[in-house]
């Protein structure tokens, strides 16, 4: 090369002061969570009296509830079908709310972990040179994959009947009082090869397979990076590229199916063929915002000397572009359902757009995840400055948390969900633990590969 | 031969020499007309002192025109001129208008940008581009210096500045 630039290796030091801050967030979050659980009162109990009184104005709402995919339990309870067996026990309101927010946050943060690996794989498969400085940040996010996997498996066994209506065996008893023909047809997707209503072998198998393979790909690529740091040469890069290509093929199918399994199956009757991409788009843009935010913070702390305004510009463009991509998917899903006007599909949006605890979140979602990033990131300069990146990325990260909230909560909590101390506290707990794991993992490897074949290209990156 | 249309053409073999050459030539007070290059040279815009293009502003304004045109058209057509019930929706309902609005925004901003670019860079039919050196489409970087812009300096003075800056050859060129 005509002009080889020499750079010195960098190692991230996880300062105790930052650790203390994260532990403080964790502590405050846990406090808020406990406080919120103590304070939470079941609004359904108060509403129950009104139901009995037969308010005329409520009939439309009740009808809507009947149409909701997974509202059967609620509807059945109000009609007095209480004899369906031991499974039909009513979980306490605060426990249900805790389960919902646990599940929602775990799905959201699991996505961030997988997106870390996905980002690395995309860079390899596209033979991208610019990203050498930020690749290890994304890789560190992948450390969260096994944590999220174990947590999700454990959570599923604890919360299954409260979150997933389809886990109830009585839905599959032909001729039974609560037999559900639609869910029965979808039974094999969860229970194959067993009969509907027994143990969901296929569902659990997928969960284990996805997390297992994601983690396998993660460790392989990470191992290649370590070998590359030690030995140099291009062979490790080529090995990682091959792995990345296979991972992307697997990810294409698994991310979509994971979205159906973990999010869409909550509203069991409802389905959208775009849902997998919708969840992916939400995960992807949030993951990009997290990578950008961590890079921006490392940069302000004096690290990442090889990352300059050109690389930040690329990260900013990624967040900008995929905010628009998410909106495009969101709108396409919405418009088709809006136009087709088929009641069992439309009800999904009616529940979220028109009903009390969720409607503001529904519109807020569009403002924070489309309008704000679009306008704030429109100019070239906005994407090149740390200050604007540090403003917009948190907006996107919190915004998509609201997006996931609106995907999960209305299906589980019906009209009694909401955002309070419980939800905010849980988000803080998850965010703090996630950052502790990721930043700790970041200290294990150099901040960027000194033997990366793309290093020189990244140093000369100019846009 | 008209002295007003005289150009000096410096030929550079290497882009790094060109980049440092442009800086030193500009520092010596010679005004550069234009540099032609077979491939994009990173940083050339900056050393030549070019200002940022205002094309994005034009794109934004054309896009805004497209948005308002599309919305006005659809609201007027489907709401007032020929109201039709489609799928039981209101005559003027925003969601189904968005795809057309999006498409017209993109179309008008794209066409507008092409038109703006062509007008600004003086490209039009039957306008034959001036070639300073055909090798600028192959493997040489070509720097054109308009003598009319450099009255204070003689041809030989500029030639020696170009040579000192790393030009492998310096030619004269006239257009008539």
CSV table of N, CA and C in Angstrom, one decimal, chain A residues 228-320:
chain,number,residue,atom,x,y,z
A,228,UNK,N,-7.4,-14.4,15.1
A,228,UNK,CA,-6.9,-13.3,14.2
A,228,UNK,C,-6.0,-12.3,14.9
A,229,UNK,N,-6.4,-12.0,16.1
A,229,UNK,CA,-5.6,-11.0,16.9
A,229,UNK,C,-4.2,-11.6,17.2
A,230,UNK,N,-4.2,-12.9,17.4
A,230,UNK,CA,-3.0,-13.6,17.8
A,230,UNK,C,-2.1,-13.9,16.6
A,231,UNK,N,-2.7,-14.4,15.6
A,231,UNK,CA,-1.9,-14.9,14.5
A,231,UNK,C,-1.8,-14.0,13.3
A,232,UNK,N,-2.9,-13.2,13.1
A,232,UNK,CA,-2.9,-12.3,11.9
A,232,UNK,C,-3.2,-13.1,10.6
A,233,UNK,N,-3.0,-12.5,9.5
A,233,UNK,CA,-3.4,-13.1,8.2
A,233,UNK,C,-4.8,-13.0,7.9
A,234,UNK,N,-5.2,-13.4,6.7
A,234,UNK,CA,-6.5,-13.2,6.2
A,234,UNK,C,-7.4,-14.5,6.4
A,235,UNK,N,-6.8,-15.6,6.8
A,235,UNK,CA,-7.6,-16.9,6.8
A,235,UNK,C,-8.7,-16.8,7.8
A,236,UNK,N,-8.5,-16.2,8.9
A,236,UNK,CA,-9.6,-16.1,9.9
A,236,UNK,C,-10.8,-15.3,9.4
A,237,UNK,N,-10.4,-14.2,8.7
A,237,UNK,CA,-11.4,-13.4,8.2
A,237,UNK,C,-12.3,-14.2,7.2
A,238,UNK,N,-11.6,-15.0,6.3
A,238,UNK,CA,-12.4,-15.8,5.4
A,238,UNK,C,-13.3,-16.8,6.0
A,239,UNK,N,-12.8,-17.4,7.1
A,239,UNK,CA,-13.6,-18.4,7.9
A,239,UNK,C,-14.8,-17.7,8.5
A,240,UNK,N,-14.6,-16.5,9.1
A,240,UNK,CA,-15.7,-15.8,9.6
A,240,UNK,C,-16.7,-15.4,8.6
A,241,UNK,N,-16.2,-15.1,7.4
A,241,UNK,CA,-17.2,-14.7,6.3
A,241,UNK,C,-18.1,-15.8,6.0
A,242,UNK,N,-17.5,-17.0,5.8
A,242,UNK,CA,-18.3,-18.2,5.5
A,242,UNK,C,-19.3,-18.5,6.6
A,243,UNK,N,-18.9,-18.4,7.9
A,243,UNK,CA,-19.8,-18.6,9.0
A,243,UNK,C,-20.9,-17.6,9.0
A,244,UNK,N,-20.5,-16.3,8.7
A,244,UNK,CA,-21.5,-15.3,8.7
A,244,UNK,C,-22.6,-15.5,7.6
A,245,UNK,N,-22.2,-16.0,6.5
A,245,UNK,CA,-23.1,-16.2,5.4
A,245,UNK,C,-24.1,-17.3,5.9
A,246,UNK,N,-23.6,-18.4,6.5
A,246,UNK,CA,-24.6,-19.4,7.0
A,246,UNK,C,-25.4,-18.9,8.1
A,247,UNK,N,-24.8,-18.0,9.0
A,247,UNK,CA,-25.6,-17.5,10.1
A,247,UNK,C,-26.8,-16.6,9.5
A,248,UNK,N,-26.5,-15.8,8.5
A,248,UNK,CA,-27.5,-14.9,7.9
A,248,UNK,C,-28.7,-15.7,7.3
A,249,UNK,N,-28.3,-16.9,6.7
A,249,UNK,CA,-29.4,-17.7,6.1
A,249,UNK,C,-30.3,-18.2,7.3
A,250,UNK,N,-29.6,-18.7,8.3
A,250,UNK,CA,-30.3,-19.2,9.5
A,250,UNK,C,-31.1,-18.1,10.2
A,251,UNK,N,-30.5,-17.0,10.3
A,251,UNK,CA,-31.1,-15.9,11.0
A,251,UNK,C,-32.4,-15.4,10.2
A,252,UNK,N,-32.3,-15.4,8.9
A,252,UNK,CA,-33.5,-15.0,8.1
A,252,UNK,C,-34.7,-15.8,8.5
A,253,UNK,N,-34.6,-17.1,8.7
A,253,UNK,CA,-35.7,-17.9,9.1
A,253,UNK,C,-36.0,-17.8,10.5
A,254,UNK,N,-34.9,-17.9,11.3
A,254,UNK,CA,-35.1,-18.1,12.8
A,254,UNK,C,-35.7,-16.8,13.4
A,255,UNK,N,-35.2,-15.6,12.9
A,255,UNK,CA,-35.7,-14.4,13.6
A,255,UNK,C,-37.2,-14.2,13.3
A,256,UNK,N,-37.6,-14.6,12.1
A,256,UNK,CA,-39.1,-14.5,11.8
A,256,UNK,C,-39.9,-15.4,12.7
A,257,UNK,N,-39.4,-16.7,12.7
A,257,UNK,CA,-40.2,-17.7,13.5
A,257,UNK,C,-40.2,-17.3,15.0
A,258,UNK,N,-39.0,-16.8,15.4
A,258,UNK,CA,-38.9,-16.4,16.9
A,258,UNK,C,-40.0,-15.3,17.1
A,259,UNK,N,-40.2,-14.4,16.2
A,259,UNK,CA,-41.1,-13.3,16.4
A,259,UNK,C,-42.6,-13.9,16.5
A,260,UNK,N,-42.9,-14.9,15.6
A,260,UNK,CA,-44.2,-15.5,15.7
A,260,UNK,C,-44.4,-16.2,17.1
A,261,UNK,N,-43.3,-17.0,17.5
A,261,UNK,CA,-43.4,-17.8,18.7
A,261,UNK,C,-43.5,-16.9,19.9
A,262,UNK,N,-42.7,-16.0,20.0
A,262,UNK,CA,-42.5,-15.3,21.3
A,262,UNK,C,-43.4,-14.0,21.4
A,263,UNK,N,-43.8,-13.5,20.3
A,263,UNK,CA,-44.6,-12.3,20.4
A,263,UNK,C,-46.0,-12.5,19.7
A,264,UNK,N,-46.1,-13.0,18.5
A,264,UNK,CA,-47.4,-13.0,17.8
A,264,UNK,C,-48.3,-14.1,18.4
A,265,UNK,N,-47.7,-15.2,19.0
A,265,UNK,CA,-48.6,-16.2,19.5
A,265,UNK,C,-49.3,-15.8,20.8
A,266,UNK,N,-48.9,-14.6,21.3
A,266,UNK,CA,-49.7,-14.1,22.5
A,266,UNK,C,-51.1,-13.8,22.0
A,267,UNK,N,-51.3,-13.2,20.9
A,267,UNK,CA,-52.6,-13.0,20.3
A,267,UNK,C,-52.9,-14.1,19.3
A,268,UNK,N,-53.3,-15.3,19.9
A,268,UNK,CA,-53.2,-16.5,19.1
A,268,UNK,C,-54.1,-16.5,17.8
A,269,UNK,N,-55.2,-15.8,17.9
A,269,UNK,CA,-56.1,-15.9,16.8
A,269,UNK,C,-55.6,-15.0,15.6
A,270,UNK,N,-55.0,-13.9,16.0
A,270,UNK,CA,-54.6,-12.9,15.0
A,270,UNK,C,-53.3,-13.4,14.4
A,271,UNK,N,-53.2,-13.1,13.1
A,271,UNK,CA,-51.8,-13.3,12.5
A,271,UNK,C,-51.6,-12.3,11.4
A,272,UNK,N,-50.3,-12.0,11.2
A,272,UNK,CA,-49.9,-11.1,10.2
A,272,UNK,C,-48.7,-11.7,9.5
A,273,UNK,N,-48.7,-11.8,8.2
A,273,UNK,CA,-47.6,-12.5,7.5
A,273,UNK,C,-46.3,-11.6,7.6
A,274,UNK,N,-46.5,-10.3,7.9
A,274,UNK,CA,-45.4,-9.4,8.0
A,274,UNK,C,-44.7,-9.4,9.3
A,275,UNK,N,-45.3,-10.1,10.3
A,275,UNK,CA,-45.0,-9.8,11.7
A,275,UNK,C,-43.5,-10.1,12.0
A,276,UNK,N,-43.0,-11.2,11.4
A,276,UNK,CA,-41.6,-11.5,11.6
A,276,UNK,C,-40.6,-10.4,11.2
A,277,UNK,N,-40.9,-9.8,10.0
A,277,UNK,CA,-40.0,-8.7,9.6
A,277,UNK,C,-40.2,-7.4,10.4
A,278,UNK,N,-41.5,-7.3,10.9
A,278,UNK,CA,-41.8,-6.1,11.7
A,278,UNK,C,-41.0,-6.2,13.0
A,279,UNK,N,-40.9,-7.4,13.7
A,279,UNK,CA,-40.2,-7.5,14.9
A,279,UNK,C,-38.7,-7.4,14.6
A,280,UNK,N,-38.2,-8.0,13.5
A,280,UNK,CA,-36.8,-7.8,13.1
A,280,UNK,C,-36.5,-6.4,12.9
A,281,UNK,N,-37.3,-5.6,12.2
A,281,UNK,CA,-37.0,-4.2,11.9
A,281,UNK,C,-36.9,-3.5,13.2
A,282,UNK,N,-37.7,-3.8,14.2
A,282,UNK,CA,-37.7,-3.1,15.4
A,282,UNK,C,-36.4,-3.4,16.2
A,283,UNK,N,-36.1,-4.7,16.2
A,283,UNK,CA,-34.8,-5.2,16.9
A,283,UNK,C,-33.6,-4.5,16.2
A,284,UNK,N,-33.6,-4.5,14.9
A,284,UNK,CA,-32.4,-4.1,14.1
A,284,UNK,C,-32.1,-2.7,14.4
A,285,UNK,N,-33.2,-1.8,14.3
A,285,UNK,CA,-32.9,-0.4,14.4
A,285,UNK,C,-32.5,-0.1,15.9
A,286,UNK,N,-33.1,-0.8,16.8
A,286,UNK,CA,-32.7,-0.6,18.2
A,286,UNK,C,-31.3,-1.0,18.4
A,287,UNK,N,-30.9,-2.2,17.9
A,287,UNK,CA,-29.6,-2.7,18.0
A,287,UNK,C,-28.6,-1.7,17.4
A,288,UNK,N,-28.9,-1.1,16.3
A,288,UNK,CA,-28.0,-0.2,15.6
A,288,UNK,C,-27.8,1.1,16.5
A,289,UNK,N,-29.0,1.5,17.1
A,289,UNK,CA,-28.9,2.7,18.0
A,289,UNK,C,-28.0,2.4,19.2
A,290,UNK,N,-28.1,1.1,19.7
A,290,UNK,CA,-27.3,0.8,20.9
A,290,UNK,C,-25.8,0.8,20.5
A,291,UNK,N,-25.5,0.2,19.4
A,291,UNK,CA,-24.1,0.2,18.9
A,291,UNK,C,-23.6,1.6,18.8
A,292,UNK,N,-24.4,2.4,18.1
A,292,UNK,CA,-24.0,3.8,17.9
A,292,UNK,C,-23.8,4.5,19.2
A,293,UNK,N,-24.7,4.3,20.1
A,293,UNK,CA,-24.6,5.0,21.4
A,293,UNK,C,-23.4,4.6,22.2
A,294,UNK,N,-23.1,3.3,22.2
A,294,UNK,CA,-21.9,2.8,22.9
A,294,UNK,C,-20.7,3.4,22.3
A,295,UNK,N,-20.7,3.3,20.9
A,295,UNK,CA,-19.5,3.9,20.2
A,295,UNK,C,-19.3,5.4,20.5
A,296,UNK,N,-20.4,6.1,20.6
A,296,UNK,CA,-20.4,7.5,20.9
A,296,UNK,C,-19.8,7.8,22.3
A,297,UNK,N,-20.3,6.9,23.2
A,297,UNK,CA,-19.8,7.1,24.6
A,297,UNK,C,-18.3,6.7,24.7
A,298,UNK,N,-17.9,5.6,24.0
A,298,UNK,CA,-16.5,5.3,24.1
A,298,UNK,C,-15.6,6.4,23.5
A,299,UNK,N,-16.2,7.0,22.4
A,299,UNK,CA,-15.4,8.0,21.8
A,299,UNK,C,-15.3,9.2,22.7
A,300,UNK,N,-16.3,9.6,23.4
A,300,UNK,CA,-16.2,10.7,24.3
A,300,UNK,C,-15.3,10.4,25.5
A,301,UNK,N,-15.2,9.1,25.8
A,301,UNK,CA,-14.3,8.7,26.9
A,301,UNK,C,-12.9,8.6,26.5
A,302,UNK,N,-12.6,8.9,25.2
A,302,UNK,CA,-11.2,8.9,24.7
A,302,UNK,C,-10.8,7.7,24.0
A,303,UNK,N,-11.7,6.7,23.9
A,303,UNK,CA,-11.4,5.4,23.2
A,303,UNK,C,-11.7,5.6,21.7
A,304,UNK,N,-11.5,4.5,21.0
A,304,UNK,CA,-11.8,4.4,19.5
A,304,UNK,C,-11.2,5.6,18.7
A,305,UNK,N,-9.9,5.7,18.8
A,305,UNK,CA,-9.3,6.8,18.0
A,305,UNK,C,-9.4,6.5,16.5
A,306,UNK,N,-9.6,5.3,16.1
A,306,UNK,CA,-9.7,5.0,14.7
A,306,UNK,C,-11.1,5.3,14.1
A,307,UNK,N,-12.1,5.6,15.0
A,307,UNK,CA,-13.4,6.0,14.6
A,307,UNK,C,-13.5,7.5,14.5
A,308,UNK,N,-13.8,8.0,13.3
A,308,UNK,CA,-13.9,9.4,13.1
A,308,UNK,C,-15.3,9.8,12.6
A,309,UNK,N,-15.5,11.0,12.2
A,309,UNK,CA,-16.8,11.5,11.8
A,309,UNK,C,-17.4,10.7,10.7
A,310,UNK,N,-16.5,10.2,9.8
A,310,UNK,CA,-17.0,9.4,8.7
A,310,UNK,C,-17.7,8.1,9.1
A,311,UNK,N,-17.1,7.4,10.1
A,311,UNK,CA,-17.7,6.2,10.6
A,311,UNK,C,-19.0,6.5,11.4
A,312,UNK,N,-18.9,7.6,12.2
A,312,UNK,CA,-20.1,8.0,12.9
A,312,UNK,C,-21.3,8.3,11.9
A,313,UNK,N,-20.9,8.9,10.8
A,313,UNK,CA,-21.9,9.3,9.8
A,313,UNK,C,-22.6,8.0,9.3
A,314,UNK,N,-21.7,6.9,9.0
A,314,UNK,CA,-22.3,5.7,8.6
A,314,UNK,C,-23.3,5.1,9.6
A,315,UNK,N,-22.9,5.1,10.9
A,315,UNK,CA,-23.7,4.6,11.9
A,315,UNK,C,-25.0,5.4,12.0
A,316,UNK,N,-24.9,6.7,11.9
A,316,UNK,CA,-26.1,7.6,11.9
A,316,UNK,C,-27.0,7.3,10.7
A,317,UNK,N,-26.4,7.0,9.5
A,317,UNK,CA,-27.2,6.7,8.4
A,317,UNK,C,-28.0,5.4,8.6
A,318,UNK,N,-27.3,4.4,9.2
A,318,UNK,CA,-27.9,3.2,9.5
A,318,UNK,C,-29.2,3.4,10.4
A,319,UNK,N,-29.0,4.2,11.4
A,319,UNK,CA,-30.2,4.4,12.3
A,319,UNK,C,-31.3,5.1,11.6
A,320,UNK,N,-30.9,6.1,10.8
A,320,UNK,CA,-31.8,6.9,10.1
A,320,UNK,C,-32.6,6.1,9.1
